[in-house]
Coordinates of C-alpha atoms in Angstrom, one line a residue:
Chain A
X145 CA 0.0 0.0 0.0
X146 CA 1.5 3.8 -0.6
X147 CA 1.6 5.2 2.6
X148 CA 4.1 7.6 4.7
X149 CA 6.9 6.2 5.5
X150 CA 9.6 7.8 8.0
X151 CA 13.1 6.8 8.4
X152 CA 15.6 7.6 10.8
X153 CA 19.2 7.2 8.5
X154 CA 22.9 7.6 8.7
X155 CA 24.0 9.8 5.6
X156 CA 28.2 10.1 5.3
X157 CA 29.3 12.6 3.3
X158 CA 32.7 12.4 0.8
X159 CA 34.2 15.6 1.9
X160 CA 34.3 18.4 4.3
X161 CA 30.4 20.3 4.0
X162 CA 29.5 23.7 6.6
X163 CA 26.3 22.9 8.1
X164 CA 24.4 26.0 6.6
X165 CA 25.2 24.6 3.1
X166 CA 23.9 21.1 4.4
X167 CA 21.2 22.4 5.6
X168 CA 20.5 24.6 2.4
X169 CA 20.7 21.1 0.5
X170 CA 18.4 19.6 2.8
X171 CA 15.8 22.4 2.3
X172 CA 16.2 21.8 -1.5
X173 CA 15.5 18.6 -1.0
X174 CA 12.7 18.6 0.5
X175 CA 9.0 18.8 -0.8
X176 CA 8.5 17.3 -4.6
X177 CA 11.8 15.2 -5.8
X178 CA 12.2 13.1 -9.6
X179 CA 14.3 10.2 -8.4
X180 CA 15.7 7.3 -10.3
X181 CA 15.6 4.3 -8.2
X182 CA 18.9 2.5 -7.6
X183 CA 20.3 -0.1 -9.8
X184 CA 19.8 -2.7 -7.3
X185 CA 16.0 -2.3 -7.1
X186 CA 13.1 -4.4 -8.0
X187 CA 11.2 -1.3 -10.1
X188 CA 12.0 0.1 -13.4
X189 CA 14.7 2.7 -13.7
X190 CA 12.4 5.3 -15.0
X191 CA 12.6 8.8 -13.1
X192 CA 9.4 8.9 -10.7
X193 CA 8.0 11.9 -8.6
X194 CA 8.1 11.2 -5.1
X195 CA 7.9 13.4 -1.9
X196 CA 9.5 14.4 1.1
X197 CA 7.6 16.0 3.8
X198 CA 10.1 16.7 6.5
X199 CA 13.5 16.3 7.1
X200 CA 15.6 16.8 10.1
X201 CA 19.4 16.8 10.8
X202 CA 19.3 14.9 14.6
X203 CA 23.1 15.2 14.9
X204 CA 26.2 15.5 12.9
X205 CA 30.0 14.2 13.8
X206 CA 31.8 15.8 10.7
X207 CA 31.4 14.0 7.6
X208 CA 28.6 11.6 9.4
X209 CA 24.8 13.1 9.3
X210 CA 22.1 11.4 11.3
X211 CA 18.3 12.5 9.7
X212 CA 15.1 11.8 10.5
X213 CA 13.1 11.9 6.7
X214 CA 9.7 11.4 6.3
X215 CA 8.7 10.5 2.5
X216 CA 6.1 9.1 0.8
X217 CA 5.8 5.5 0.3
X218 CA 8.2 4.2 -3.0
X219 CA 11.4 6.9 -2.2
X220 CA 15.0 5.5 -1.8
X221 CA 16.5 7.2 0.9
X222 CA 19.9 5.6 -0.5
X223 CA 19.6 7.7 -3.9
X224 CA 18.1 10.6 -1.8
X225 CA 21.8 10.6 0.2
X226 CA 23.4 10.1 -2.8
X227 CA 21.8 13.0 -5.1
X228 CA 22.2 15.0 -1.6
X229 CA 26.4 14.1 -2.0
X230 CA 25.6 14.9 -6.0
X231 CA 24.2 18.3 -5.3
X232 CA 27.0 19.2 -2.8
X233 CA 29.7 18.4 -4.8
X234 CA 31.5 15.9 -2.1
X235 CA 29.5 13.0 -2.6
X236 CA 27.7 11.0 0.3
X237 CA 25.9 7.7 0.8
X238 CA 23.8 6.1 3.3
X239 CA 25.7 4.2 5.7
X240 CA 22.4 3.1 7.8
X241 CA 19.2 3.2 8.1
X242 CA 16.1 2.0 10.1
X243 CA 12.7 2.8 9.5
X244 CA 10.4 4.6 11.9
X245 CA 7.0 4.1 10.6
X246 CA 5.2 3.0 8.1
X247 CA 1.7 4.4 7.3
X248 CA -0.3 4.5 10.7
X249 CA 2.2 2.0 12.2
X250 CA 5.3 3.6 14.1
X251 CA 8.4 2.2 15.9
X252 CA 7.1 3.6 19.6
X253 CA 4.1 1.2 19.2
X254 CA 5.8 -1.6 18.2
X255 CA 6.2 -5.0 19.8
X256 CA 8.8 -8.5 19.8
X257 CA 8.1 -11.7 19.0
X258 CA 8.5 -12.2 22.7
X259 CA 5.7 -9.8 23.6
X260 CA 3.7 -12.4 21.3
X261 CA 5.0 -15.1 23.1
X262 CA 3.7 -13.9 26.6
X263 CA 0.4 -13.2 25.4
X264 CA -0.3 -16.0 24.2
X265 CA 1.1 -17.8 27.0
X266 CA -0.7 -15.9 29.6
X267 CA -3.6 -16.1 27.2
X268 CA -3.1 -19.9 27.1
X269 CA -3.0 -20.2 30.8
X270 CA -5.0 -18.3 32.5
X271 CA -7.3 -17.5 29.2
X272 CA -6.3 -14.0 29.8
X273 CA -6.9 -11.8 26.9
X274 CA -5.8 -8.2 27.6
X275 CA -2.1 -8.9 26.9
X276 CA -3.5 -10.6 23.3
X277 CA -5.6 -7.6 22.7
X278 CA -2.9 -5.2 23.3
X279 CA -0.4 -6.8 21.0
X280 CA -2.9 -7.7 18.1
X281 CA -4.9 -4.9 16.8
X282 CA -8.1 -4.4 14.6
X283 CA -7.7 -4.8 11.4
X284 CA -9.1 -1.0 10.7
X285 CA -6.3 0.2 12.1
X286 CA -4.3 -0.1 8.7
X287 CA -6.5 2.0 7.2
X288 CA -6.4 4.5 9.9
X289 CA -5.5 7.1 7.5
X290 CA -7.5 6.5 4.4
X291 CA -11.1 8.7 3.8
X292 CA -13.8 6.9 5.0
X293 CA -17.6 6.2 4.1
X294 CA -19.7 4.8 6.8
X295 CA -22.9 2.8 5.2
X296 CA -26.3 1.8 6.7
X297 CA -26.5 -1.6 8.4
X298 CA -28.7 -2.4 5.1
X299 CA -26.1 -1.7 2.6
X300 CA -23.7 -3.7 4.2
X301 CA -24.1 -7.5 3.3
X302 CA -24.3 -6.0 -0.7
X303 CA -20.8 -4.7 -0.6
X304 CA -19.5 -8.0 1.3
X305 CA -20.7 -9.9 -1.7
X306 CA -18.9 -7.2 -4.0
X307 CA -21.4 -5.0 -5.3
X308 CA -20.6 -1.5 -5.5
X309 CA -22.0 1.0 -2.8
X310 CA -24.6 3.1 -4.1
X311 CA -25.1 6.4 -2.6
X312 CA -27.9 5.9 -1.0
X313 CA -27.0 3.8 1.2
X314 CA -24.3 6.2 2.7
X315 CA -24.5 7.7 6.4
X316 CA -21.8 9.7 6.9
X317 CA -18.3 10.4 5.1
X318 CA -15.4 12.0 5.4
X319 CA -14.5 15.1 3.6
X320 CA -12.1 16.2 1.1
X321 CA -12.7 12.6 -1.2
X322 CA -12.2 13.4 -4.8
X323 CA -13.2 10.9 -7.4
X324 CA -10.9 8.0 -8.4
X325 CA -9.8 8.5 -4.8
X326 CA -9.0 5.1 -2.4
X327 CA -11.7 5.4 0.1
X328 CA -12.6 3.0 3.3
X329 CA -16.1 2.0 3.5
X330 CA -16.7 1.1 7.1
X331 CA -20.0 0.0 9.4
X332 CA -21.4 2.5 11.7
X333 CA -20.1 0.4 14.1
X334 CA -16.7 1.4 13.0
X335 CA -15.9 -2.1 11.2
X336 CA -14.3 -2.1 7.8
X337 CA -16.2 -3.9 5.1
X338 CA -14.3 -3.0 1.8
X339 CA -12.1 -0.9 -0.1
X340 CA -12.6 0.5 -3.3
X341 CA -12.4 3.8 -5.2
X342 CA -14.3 7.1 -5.2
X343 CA -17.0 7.5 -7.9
X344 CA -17.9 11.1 -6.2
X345 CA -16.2 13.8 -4.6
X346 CA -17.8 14.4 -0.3
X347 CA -20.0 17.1 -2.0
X348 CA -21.0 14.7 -5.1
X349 CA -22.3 12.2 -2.1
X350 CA -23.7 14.4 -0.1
X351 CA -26.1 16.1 -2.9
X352 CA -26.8 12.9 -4.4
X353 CA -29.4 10.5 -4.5
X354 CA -28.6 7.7 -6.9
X355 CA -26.0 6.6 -8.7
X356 CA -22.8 4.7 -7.7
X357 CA -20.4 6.5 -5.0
X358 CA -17.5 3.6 -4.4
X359 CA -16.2 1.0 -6.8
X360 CA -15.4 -2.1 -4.6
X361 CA -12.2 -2.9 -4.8
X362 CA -11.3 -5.8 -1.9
X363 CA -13.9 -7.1 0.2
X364 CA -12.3 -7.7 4.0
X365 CA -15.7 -8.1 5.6
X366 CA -17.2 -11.7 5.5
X367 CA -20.3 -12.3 4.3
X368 CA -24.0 -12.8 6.7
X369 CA -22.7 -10.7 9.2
X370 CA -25.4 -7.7 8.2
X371 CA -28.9 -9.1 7.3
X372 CA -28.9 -9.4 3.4
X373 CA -31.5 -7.0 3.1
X374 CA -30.7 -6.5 -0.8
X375 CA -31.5 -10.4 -1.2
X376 CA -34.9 -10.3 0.4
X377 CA -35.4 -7.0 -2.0
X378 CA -35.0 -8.4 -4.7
X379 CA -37.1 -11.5 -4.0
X380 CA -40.2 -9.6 -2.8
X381 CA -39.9 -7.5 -6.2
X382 CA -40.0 -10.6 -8.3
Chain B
X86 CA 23.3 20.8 15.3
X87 CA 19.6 20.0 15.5
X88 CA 17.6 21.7 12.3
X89 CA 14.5 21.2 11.0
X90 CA 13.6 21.4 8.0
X91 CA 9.3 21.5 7.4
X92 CA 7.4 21.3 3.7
X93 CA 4.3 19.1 3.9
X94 CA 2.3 17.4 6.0
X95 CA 2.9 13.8 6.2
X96 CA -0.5 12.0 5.6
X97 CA -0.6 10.7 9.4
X98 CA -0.8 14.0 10.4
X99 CA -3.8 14.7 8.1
X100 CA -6.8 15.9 9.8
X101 CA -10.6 14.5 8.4
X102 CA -14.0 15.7 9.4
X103 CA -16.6 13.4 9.2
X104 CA -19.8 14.8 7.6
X105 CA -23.5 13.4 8.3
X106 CA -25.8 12.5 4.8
X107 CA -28.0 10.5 6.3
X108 CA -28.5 10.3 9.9
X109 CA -28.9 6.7 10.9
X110 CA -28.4 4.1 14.1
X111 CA -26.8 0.6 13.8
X112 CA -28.2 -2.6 15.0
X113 CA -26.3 -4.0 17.7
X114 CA -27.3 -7.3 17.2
X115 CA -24.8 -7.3 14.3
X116 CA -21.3 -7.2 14.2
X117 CA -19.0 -5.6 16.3
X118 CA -16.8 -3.1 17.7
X119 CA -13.1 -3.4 16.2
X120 CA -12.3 -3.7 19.7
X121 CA -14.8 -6.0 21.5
X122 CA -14.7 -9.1 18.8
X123 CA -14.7 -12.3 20.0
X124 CA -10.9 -13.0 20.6
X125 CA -10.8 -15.7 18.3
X126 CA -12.4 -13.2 15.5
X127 CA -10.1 -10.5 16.7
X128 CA -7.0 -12.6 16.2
X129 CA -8.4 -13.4 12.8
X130 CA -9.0 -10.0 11.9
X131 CA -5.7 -8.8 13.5
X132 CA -2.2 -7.1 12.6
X133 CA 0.9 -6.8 15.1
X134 CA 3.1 -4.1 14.3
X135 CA 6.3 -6.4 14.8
X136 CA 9.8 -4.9 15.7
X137 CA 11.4 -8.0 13.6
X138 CA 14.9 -9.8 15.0
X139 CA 17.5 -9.3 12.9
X140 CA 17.7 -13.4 12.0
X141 CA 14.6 -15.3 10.7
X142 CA 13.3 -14.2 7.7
X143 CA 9.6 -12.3 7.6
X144 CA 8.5 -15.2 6.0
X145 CA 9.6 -17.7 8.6
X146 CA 8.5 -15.0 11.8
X147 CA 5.0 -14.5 9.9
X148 CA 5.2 -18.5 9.6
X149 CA 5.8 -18.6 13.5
X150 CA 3.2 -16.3 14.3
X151 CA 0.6 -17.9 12.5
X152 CA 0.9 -21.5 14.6
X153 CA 1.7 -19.1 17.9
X154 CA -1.8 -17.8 17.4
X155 CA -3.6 -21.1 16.0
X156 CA -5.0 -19.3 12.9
X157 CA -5.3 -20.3 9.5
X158 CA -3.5 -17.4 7.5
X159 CA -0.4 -15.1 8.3
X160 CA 1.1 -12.8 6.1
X161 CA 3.3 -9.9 6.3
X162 CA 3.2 -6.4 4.9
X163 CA 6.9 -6.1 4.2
X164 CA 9.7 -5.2 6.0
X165 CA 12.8 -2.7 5.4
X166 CA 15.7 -5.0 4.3
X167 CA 14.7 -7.0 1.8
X168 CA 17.2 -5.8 -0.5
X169 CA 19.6 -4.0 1.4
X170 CA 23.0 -5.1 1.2
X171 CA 25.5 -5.8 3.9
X172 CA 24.4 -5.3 7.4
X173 CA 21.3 -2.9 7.7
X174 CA 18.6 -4.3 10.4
X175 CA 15.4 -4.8 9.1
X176 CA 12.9 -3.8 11.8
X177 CA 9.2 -2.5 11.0
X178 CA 7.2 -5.4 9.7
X179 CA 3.5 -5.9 10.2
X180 CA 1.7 -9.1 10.4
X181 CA -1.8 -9.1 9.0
X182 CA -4.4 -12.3 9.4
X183 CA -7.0 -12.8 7.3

């Protein structure tokens, strides 16, 4: 999925650089980039628009720069230390680097395989569940960041078995959703059901009252959960 | 030397309001709250957001997690690494169940 993505990396520079003109790179550097991805990569080597939100120089021991860059998802922060050494004349590469986060998923929250362990010991045990529950979360987390559209109870069974959502049976929705946009469509309840693209923009679905609003994509919800209200519809109409 | 330097906002610091068309109530008799399913259905329905150990594969600690938890499917959302060279640490990794 393209999300954010933030890094924490170690950037070591060729040559002797002042920190104003670092930093006078960095700020260059930062907003809309063309990269090439590296030769060692798994994508074509075609120049691609990619973005960095933020950057920020954590420390610096001469020619060795420790950053903090959030980016959007698909940037090599290799070729961005590289074009930064490029653009200062010096050279640089990146000597390390870690990730931070991923989308709505960030190294603070994190847990180890032995955090697993213990909740599932203590869960096979004592059938304790809070230590489970606090290591696995919802599924709708992952999408934590994405528009939503929240449907009626009625509409839901209709998109688990892949129809599209039609605007009617919309509650509420997030704004800001432009057509052709990747949008959420979640229960009241707060449960996602599918995923699937924008047919309308927030006002489009607001001022409507027929037509499609979301193309369904991938259906996460399983079916008969929701009454199949749509099923019993259509039988009475026959 | 601590500078920062801001453009954008990142997308997890985007803001959304949430706008009413219709107003309607939910049934509770149906489904759930992502946070009070059935812990067998939340396990299913689960990711762990994994600091991963530098030896086993994701393949082989998605593998592990999958008979931990006694559920069917495990699979993992990909982890920083992959095709590094030498000795980076791949770390972030999330485990998703269907």
């Amino acid at each position: 999925m393209q999300t954010g993505k933030e890094y924490v990396c170690l950037m070591r520079l060729h040559g002797d650089v002042s920190d104003e003109r670092l930093l006078e790179a960095v700020k260059l550097f930062t907003g809309q980039i063309y990269q090439v991805p590296p030769v060692r990569s798994s994508v074509t080597r075609k120049p691609r628009m990619r973005t960095i939100y933020s950057a920020e120089i954590i420390e610096r021991n001469g020619r060795d720069v420790l950053m903090r860059v959030a980016c959007s998802g698909g940037t090599y922060l290799r070729k961005y230390c590289y074009d930064l050494g490029l653009y200062l004349g010096c050279g640089a590469h990146m000597q390390e680097l870690r990730r931070t986060r991923a989308g709505p998923y960030d190294e603070e929250n994190s847990v180890t395989l032995l955090d697993v362990y213990e909740a599932v010991k203590l869960y096979n045990e004592n059938g304790e569940e809070h230590a489970l529950r606090e290591v696995v979360q919802p599924v709708e987390t992952t999408i934590k960041f994405l528009p939503k559209v929240y449907v009626l109870d009625s509409a839901v069974d209709a998109v688990c078995h892949g129809a599209d959502l039609a605007v009617v049976g919309i509650s509420k929705l997030d704004d800001g959703i432009k057509r052709g946009d990747g949008v959420a469509v979640m229960t009241l309840k707060g449960e996602l059901v599918a995923l699937g693209d924008a047919q309308m923009s927030t006002e489009e679905m607001l001022d409507s009252e027929e037509g499609i609003a979301v193309d369904t994509e991938r259906v996460i919800m399983d079916r008969g959960i929701y009454p199949a209200v749509w099923r019993t519809g259509s039988k009475d109409f026959n | 030397m601590s500078r920062v330097v801001e453009g954008l906002i990142p997308p997890w610091q985007h803001k959304r309001r949430t706008l009413t068309r219709f107003e309607a109530k939910t049934d509770t008799r149906y489904g759930y709250n992502p946070y009070e399913r059935p812990i067998r259905m939340h396990l299913r329905l689960g990711v762990i957001n994994l600091d991963k150990p530098r030896g086993p594969t994701s393949h082989e600690v998605s593998s592990r997690i999958k008979d931990l938890l006694g559920i069917e499917r495990a699979g993992h959302g990909g982890t920083l690494g992959g095709f590094e060279p030498g000795d980076i640490r791949p770390f972030l990794a999330c485990y998703r169940y269907y």
